[in-house]
């Protein structure tokens, strides 16, 4: 049995065409079913639905043989025990610093002010500001980061941006792009040895179906 860990939403949706290219059809729709283990048309392949941030953990400890996770999630996890053979180029966005439109970020940085930064992505934020030599107080949040500068909780946020609609709707502006983000295939290293043939076939099929 091969177990693939996916999160509901954009990662599940964007992985379906890659699975199809490997001849795999998922038989349940996670938007209508409450099932967490989904069968496929291949009796020896199943999909498990987990939180996006839990995908690396499932694969690391062998709860799944492989999975799809964003580069953001992989950096925050650390990547231990994971083989990362492919950038699937799905769920593309960027990690950015954003502030209130009336906050002069460049001046604050120039003056060497200590910044309060709210984010779910603490490793990425810590590394980014350390590289810039900017001192920060980090405030860990689990969502709705955009609210932090609006309520005075923080001067800046580090968050994912795609169209920029979420920032615009909340009167925030992107002041720095930290890195491009897309999702990767991650494989359990022990499984790669024990189930070498089927996993190789799957990885090769995914590789040839990556969007350009
Ligand atoms: P969790 O449920 O663990 O809190 P989440 O709600 O952030 O995770 P998703 O919103 O499905 O999960 O995001 C999954 C991945 O998709 C992210 O880790 C990121 O790599 C990517 N992503 C997030 N937002 C966007 C976006 N607006 N456009 C494109 N890709 C995105
Ligand atoms: C993500 C991210 C931003 C938004 C950016 O949220 O956390 O809030 O997308 O996308 P945009 O620039 O196109 O507006 P998501 O849609 O995943 O919502 P969630 O994290 O609350 O699930």
JSON list of N, CA, C and O and ligand atoms in Angstrom, two decimals, residues 7-11 51-54 69-73 90-93 120-121 142 160-163 181-183, ligand 1:
[
{"chain": "A", "resi": 7, "resn": "UNK", "atom": "N", "xyz": [-3.35, 18.02, 1.88]},
{"chain": "A", "resi": 7, "resn": "UNK", "atom": "CA", "xyz": [-4.27, 18.87, 2.63]},
{"chain": "A", "resi": 7, "resn": "UNK", "atom": "C", "xyz": [-5.42, 19.27, 1.71]},
{"chain": "A", "resi": 7, "resn": "UNK", "atom": "O", "xyz": [-5.24, 19.38, 0.49]},
{"chain": "A", "resi": 8, "resn": "UNK", "atom": "N", "xyz": [-6.58, 19.47, 2.33]},
{"chain": "A", "resi": 8, "resn": "UNK", "atom": "CA", "xyz": [-7.78, 19.87, 1.57]},
{"chain": "A", "resi": 8, "resn": "UNK", "atom": "C", "xyz": [-7.56, 21.24, 0.96]},
{"chain": "A", "resi": 8, "resn": "UNK", "atom": "O", "xyz": [-6.79, 22.04, 1.48]},
{"chain": "A", "resi": 9, "resn": "UNK", "atom": "N", "xyz": [-8.28, 21.53, -0.13]},
{"chain": "A", "resi": 9, "resn": "UNK", "atom": "CA", "xyz": [-8.17, 22.87, -0.71]},
{"chain": "A", "resi": 9, "resn": "UNK", "atom": "C", "xyz": [-7.19, 22.89, -1.87]},
{"chain": "A", "resi": 9, "resn": "UNK", "atom": "O", "xyz": [-7.14, 21.95, -2.66]},
{"chain": "A", "resi": 10, "resn": "UNK", "atom": "N", "xyz": [-6.38, 23.96, -1.94]},
{"chain": "A", "resi": 10, "resn": "UNK", "atom": "CA", "xyz": [-5.59, 24.16, -3.16]},
{"chain": "A", "resi": 10, "resn": "UNK", "atom": "C", "xyz": [-4.58, 23.05, -3.40]},
{"chain": "A", "resi": 10, "resn": "UNK", "atom": "O", "xyz": [-4.36, 22.69, -4.56]},
{"chain": "A", "resi": 11, "resn": "UNK", "atom": "N", "xyz": [-3.99, 22.49, -2.34]},
{"chain": "A", "resi": 11, "resn": "UNK", "atom": "CA", "xyz": [-2.99, 21.44, -2.58]},
{"chain": "A", "resi": 11, "resn": "UNK", "atom": "C", "xyz": [-3.66, 20.18, -3.11]},
{"chain": "A", "resi": 11, "resn": "UNK", "atom": "O", "xyz": [-3.19, 19.59, -4.09]},
{"chain": "A", "resi": 51, "resn": "UNK", "atom": "N", "xyz": [-3.96, 18.37, 7.96]},
{"chain": "A", "resi": 51, "resn": "UNK", "atom": "CA", "xyz": [-3.72, 19.82, 7.90]},
{"chain": "A", "resi": 51, "resn": "UNK", "atom": "C", "xyz": [-2.44, 20.07, 7.11]},
{"chain": "A", "resi": 51, "resn": "UNK", "atom": "O", "xyz": [-1.49, 19.29, 7.20]},
{"chain": "A", "resi": 52, "resn": "UNK", "atom": "N", "xyz": [-2.40, 21.18, 6.38]},
{"chain": "A", "resi": 52, "resn": "UNK", "atom": "CA", "xyz": [-1.23, 21.49, 5.54]},
{"chain": "A", "resi": 52, "resn": "UNK", "atom": "C", "xyz": [0.06, 21.42, 6.36]},
{"chain": "A", "resi": 52, "resn": "UNK", "atom": "O", "xyz": [1.07, 20.87, 5.91]},
{"chain": "A", "resi": 53, "resn": "UNK", "atom": "N", "xyz": [0.02, 21.96, 7.57]},
{"chain": "A", "resi": 53, "resn": "UNK", "atom": "CA", "xyz": [1.23, 22.00, 8.40]},
{"chain": "A", "resi": 53, "resn": "UNK", "atom": "C", "xyz": [1.60, 20.62, 8.96]},
{"chain": "A", "resi": 53, "resn": "UNK", "atom": "O", "xyz": [2.70, 20.45, 9.48]},
{"chain": "A", "resi": 54, "resn": "UNK", "atom": "N", "xyz": [0.67, 19.67, 8.89]},
{"chain": "A", "resi": 54, "resn": "UNK", "atom": "CA", "xyz": [0.96, 18.32, 9.42]},
{"chain": "A", "resi": 54, "resn": "UNK", "atom": "C", "xyz": [1.51, 17.37, 8.36]},
{"chain": "A", "resi": 54, "resn": "UNK", "atom": "O", "xyz": [1.96, 16.27, 8.69]},
{"chain": "A", "resi": 69, "resn": "UNK", "atom": "N", "xyz": [3.65, 19.36, 0.18]},
{"chain": "A", "resi": 69, "resn": "UNK", "atom": "CA", "xyz": [3.66, 20.45, 1.17]},
{"chain": "A", "resi": 69, "resn": "UNK", "atom": "C", "xyz": [4.33, 21.68, 0.59]},
{"chain": "A", "resi": 69, "resn": "UNK", "atom": "O", "xyz": [5.27, 21.59, -0.21]},
{"chain": "A", "resi": 70, "resn": "UNK", "atom": "N", "xyz": [3.86, 22.85, 1.04]},
{"chain": "A", "resi": 70, "resn": "UNK", "atom": "CA", "xyz": [4.44, 24.12, 0.60]},
{"chain": "A", "resi": 70, "resn": "UNK", "atom": "C", "xyz": [5.86, 24.29, 1.14]},
{"chain": "A", "resi": 70, "resn": "UNK", "atom": "O", "xyz": [6.19, 23.79, 2.21]},
{"chain": "A", "resi": 71, "resn": "UNK", "atom": "N", "xyz": [6.67, 25.05, 0.37]},
{"chain": "A", "resi": 71, "resn": "UNK", "atom": "CA", "xyz": [8.04, 25.33, 0.82]},
{"chain": "A", "resi": 71, "resn": "UNK", "atom": "C", "xyz": [8.03, 26.04, 2.18]},
{"chain": "A", "resi": 71, "resn": "UNK", "atom": "O", "xyz": [8.89, 25.80, 3.03]},
{"chain": "A", "resi": 72, "resn": "UNK", "atom": "N", "xyz": [7.03, 26.90, 2.40]},
{"chain": "A", "resi": 72, "resn": "UNK", "atom": "CA", "xyz": [6.87, 27.59, 3.69]},
{"chain": "A", "resi": 72, "resn": "UNK", "atom": "C", "xyz": [6.74, 26.59, 4.83]},
{"chain": "A", "resi": 72, "resn": "UNK", "atom": "O", "xyz": [7.44, 26.67, 5.85]},
{"chain": "A", "resi": 73, "resn": "UNK", "atom": "N", "xyz": [5.86, 25.61, 4.63]},
{"chain": "A", "resi": 73, "resn": "UNK", "atom": "CA", "xyz": [5.59, 24.60, 5.66]},
{"chain": "A", "resi": 73, "resn": "UNK", "atom": "C", "xyz": [6.84, 23.73, 5.88]},
{"chain": "A", "resi": 73, "resn": "UNK", "atom": "O", "xyz": [7.18, 23.38, 7.02]},
{"chain": "A", "resi": 90, "resn": "UNK", "atom": "N", "xyz": [3.16, 23.87, -7.93]},
{"chain": "A", "resi": 90, "resn": "UNK", "atom": "CA", "xyz": [1.74, 24.16, -7.69]},
{"chain": "A", "resi": 90, "resn": "UNK", "atom": "C", "xyz": [1.62, 25.03, -6.43]},
{"chain": "A", "resi": 90, "resn": "UNK", "atom": "O", "xyz": [2.57, 25.15, -5.68]},
{"chain": "A", "resi": 91, "resn": "UNK", "atom": "N", "xyz": [0.42, 25.60, -6.22]},
{"chain": "A", "resi": 91, "resn": "UNK", "atom": "CA", "xyz": [0.16, 26.49, -5.07]},
{"chain": "A", "resi": 91, "resn": "UNK", "atom": "C", "xyz": [1.26, 27.55, -4.98]},
{"chain": "A", "resi": 91, "resn": "UNK", "atom": "O", "xyz": [1.87, 27.74, -3.93]},
{"chain": "A", "resi": 92, "resn": "UNK", "atom": "N", "xyz": [1.49, 28.23, -6.09]},
{"chain": "A", "resi": 92, "resn": "UNK", "atom": "CA", "xyz": [2.58, 29.21, -6.15]},
{"chain": "A", "resi": 92, "resn": "UNK", "atom": "C", "xyz": [2.15, 30.54, -5.53]},
{"chain": "A", "resi": 92, "resn": "UNK", "atom": "O", "xyz": [1.04, 31.02, -5.77]},
{"chain": "A", "resi": 93, "resn": "UNK", "atom": "N", "xyz": [3.02, 31.09, -4.72]},
{"chain": "A", "resi": 93, "resn": "UNK", "atom": "CA", "xyz": [2.78, 32.40, -4.10]},
{"chain": "A", "resi": 93, "resn": "UNK", "atom": "C", "xyz": [4.14, 32.90, -3.62]},
{"chain": "A", "resi": 93, "resn": "UNK", "atom": "O", "xyz": [5.17, 32.38, -4.04]},
{"chain": "A", "resi": 120, "resn": "UNK", "atom": "N", "xyz": [2.80, 33.49, 11.37]},
{"chain": "A", "resi": 120, "resn": "UNK", "atom": "CA", "xyz": [2.70, 32.05, 11.60]},
{"chain": "A", "resi": 120, "resn": "UNK", "atom": "C", "xyz": [4.05, 31.41, 11.24]},
{"chain": "A", "resi": 120, "resn": "UNK", "atom": "O", "xyz": [4.34, 30.31, 11.64]},
{"chain": "A", "resi": 121, "resn": "UNK", "atom": "N", "xyz": [4.86, 32.15, 10.45]},
{"chain": "A", "resi": 121, "resn": "UNK", "atom": "CA", "xyz": [6.09, 31.58, 9.86]},
{"chain": "A", "resi": 121, "resn": "UNK", "atom": "C", "xyz": [7.31, 32.13, 10.62]},
{"chain": "A", "resi": 121, "resn": "UNK", "atom": "O", "xyz": [8.06, 32.97, 10.11]},
{"chain": "A", "resi": 142, "resn": "UNK", "atom": "N", "xyz": [-1.61, 32.09, 14.50]},
{"chain": "A", "resi": 142, "resn": "UNK", "atom": "CA", "xyz": [-1.97, 30.88, 13.76]},
{"chain": "A", "resi": 142, "resn": "UNK", "atom": "C", "xyz": [-2.84, 31.18, 12.55]},
{"chain": "A", "resi": 142, "resn": "UNK", "atom": "O", "xyz": [-3.21, 30.28, 11.81]},
{"chain": "A", "resi": 160, "resn": "UNK", "atom": "N", "xyz": [1.90, 34.96, 3.40]},
{"chain": "A", "resi": 160, "resn": "UNK", "atom": "CA", "xyz": [1.88, 34.56, 1.99]},
{"chain": "A", "resi": 160, "resn": "UNK", "atom": "C", "xyz": [1.03, 35.55, 1.20]},
{"chain": "A", "resi": 160, "resn": "UNK", "atom": "O", "xyz": [-0.01, 36.00, 1.67]},
{"chain": "A", "resi": 161, "resn": "UNK", "atom": "N", "xyz": [1.50, 35.87, 0.00]},
{"chain": "A", "resi": 161, "resn": "UNK", "atom": "CA", "xyz": [0.78, 36.77, -0.90]},
{"chain": "A", "resi": 161, "resn": "UNK", "atom": "C", "xyz": [0.72, 36.11, -2.26]},
{"chain": "A", "resi": 161, "resn": "UNK", "atom": "O", "xyz": [1.71, 35.55, -2.74]},
{"chain": "A", "resi": 162, "resn": "UNK", "atom": "N", "xyz": [-0.47, 36.17, -2.87]},
{"chain": "A", "resi": 162, "resn": "UNK", "atom": "CA", "xyz": [-0.59, 35.67, -4.24]},
{"chain": "A", "resi": 162, "resn": "UNK", "atom": "C", "xyz": [-1.09, 36.80, -5.12]},
{"chain": "A", "resi": 162, "resn": "UNK", "atom": "O", "xyz": [-0.33, 37.48, -5.79]},
{"chain": "A", "resi": 163, "resn": "UNK", "atom": "N", "xyz": [-2.39, 37.07, -5.12]},
{"chain": "A", "resi": 163, "resn": "UNK", "atom": "CA", "xyz": [-2.93, 38.17, -5.93]},
{"chain": "A", "resi": 163, "resn": "UNK", "atom": "C", "xyz": [-2.73, 39.53, -5.25]},
{"chain": "A", "resi": 163, "resn": "UNK", "atom": "O", "xyz": [-2.80, 40.57, -5.91]},
{"chain": "A", "resi": 181, "resn": "UNK", "atom": "N", "xyz": [7.39, 30.87, -3.24]},
{"chain": "A", "resi": 181, "resn": "UNK", "atom": "CA", "xyz": [6.93, 29.64, -2.58]},
{"chain": "A", "resi": 181, "resn": "UNK", "atom": "C", "xyz": [6.16, 28.80, -3.60]},
{"chain": "A", "resi": 181, "resn": "UNK", "atom": "O", "xyz": [5.38, 29.33, -4.40]},
{"chain": "A", "resi": 182, "resn": "UNK", "atom": "N", "xyz": [6.41, 27.50, -3.57]},
{"chain": "A", "resi": 182, "resn": "UNK", "atom": "CA", "xyz": [5.55, 26.56, -4.30]},
{"chain": "A", "resi": 182, "resn": "UNK", "atom": "C", "xyz": [5.57, 25.26, -3.51]},
{"chain": "A", "resi": 182, "resn": "UNK", "atom": "O", "xyz": [6.29, 25.17, -2.51]},
{"chain": "A", "resi": 183, "resn": "UNK", "atom": "N", "xyz": [4.81, 24.27, -3.96]},
{"chain": "A", "resi": 183, "resn": "UNK", "atom": "CA", "xyz": [4.72, 23.04, -3.17]},
{"chain": "A", "resi": 183, "resn": "UNK", "atom": "C", "xyz": [5.62, 21.95, -3.73]},
{"chain": "A", "resi": 183, "resn": "UNK", "atom": "O", "xyz": [5.85, 21.86, -4.94]},
{"chain": "B", "resi": 1, "resn": "LIG", "atom": "P1", "xyz": [-3.31, 24.95, 7.90]},
{"chain": "B", "resi": 1, "resn": "LIG", "atom": "O1", "xyz": [-4.63, 24.32, 7.63]},
{"chain": "B", "resi": 1, "resn": "LIG", "atom": "O2", "xyz": [-2.28, 23.95, 8.36]},
{"chain": "B", "resi": 1, "resn": "LIG", "atom": "O3", "xyz": [-3.37, 26.19, 8.74]},
{"chain": "B", "resi": 1, "resn": "LIG", "atom": "P2", "xyz": [-3.39, 26.54, 5.50]},
{"chain": "B", "resi": 1, "resn": "LIG", "atom": "O4", "xyz": [-4.78, 26.90, 5.83]},
{"chain": "B", "resi": 1, "resn": "LIG", "atom": "O5", "xyz": [-2.36, 27.62, 5.36]},
{"chain": "B", "resi": 1, "resn": "LIG", "atom": "O6", "xyz": [-2.78, 25.46, 6.49]},
{"chain": "B", "resi": 1, "resn": "LIG", "atom": "P3", "xyz": [-3.73, 26.21, 2.69]},
{"chain": "B", "resi": 1, "resn": "LIG", "atom": "O7", "xyz": [-4.36, 27.55, 2.73]},
{"chain": "B", "resi": 1, "resn": "LIG", "atom": "O8", "xyz": [-4.42, 25.09, 2.01]},
{"chain": "B", "resi": 1, "resn": "LIG", "atom": "O9", "xyz": [-3.41, 25.69, 4.16]},
{"chain": "B", "resi": 1, "resn": "LIG", "atom": "O10", "xyz": [-2.30, 26.42, 2.08]},
{"chain": "B", "resi": 1, "resn": "LIG", "atom": "C1", "xyz": [-1.49, 25.32, 1.73]},
{"chain": "B", "resi": 1, "resn": "LIG", "atom": "C2", "xyz": [-0.23, 25.84, 1.05]},
{"chain": "B", "resi": 1, "resn": "LIG", "atom": "O11", "xyz": [-0.59, 26.53, -0.15]},
{"chain": "B", "resi": 1, "resn": "LIG", "atom": "C3", "xyz": [0.59, 26.85, 1.86]},
{"chain": "B", "resi": 1, "resn": "LIG", "atom": "O12", "xyz": [1.49, 26.19, 2.72]},
{"chain": "B", "resi": 1, "resn": "LIG", "atom": "C4", "xyz": [1.29, 27.65, 0.78]},
{"chain": "B", "resi": 1, "resn": "LIG", "atom": "O13", "xyz": [2.47, 26.99, 0.35]},
{"chain": "B", "resi": 1, "resn": "LIG", "atom": "C5", "xyz": [0.26, 27.65, -0.37]},
{"chain": "B", "resi": 1, "resn": "LIG", "atom": "N1", "xyz": [-0.59, 28.86, -0.38]},
{"chain": "B", "resi": 1, "resn": "LIG", "atom": "C6", "xyz": [-1.15, 29.49, 0.66]},
{"chain": "B", "resi": 1, "resn": "LIG", "atom": "N2", "xyz": [-1.87, 30.56, 0.28]},
{"chain": "B", "resi": 1, "resn": "LIG", "atom": "C7", "xyz": [-1.77, 30.61, -1.06]},
{"chain": "B", "resi": 1, "resn": "LIG", "atom": "C8", "xyz": [-2.32, 31.48, -2.05]},
{"chain": "B", "resi": 1, "resn": "LIG", "atom": "N3", "xyz": [-3.09, 32.50, -1.73]},
{"chain": "B", "resi": 1, "resn": "LIG", "atom": "N4", "xyz": [-2.05, 31.21, -3.34]},
{"chain": "B", "resi": 1, "resn": "LIG", "atom": "C9", "xyz": [-1.28, 30.16, -3.68]},
{"chain": "B", "resi": 1, "resn": "LIG", "atom": "N5", "xyz": [-0.73, 29.31, -2.78]},
{"chain": "B", "resi": 1, "resn": "LIG", "atom": "C10", "xyz": [-0.97, 29.52, -1.49]}
]
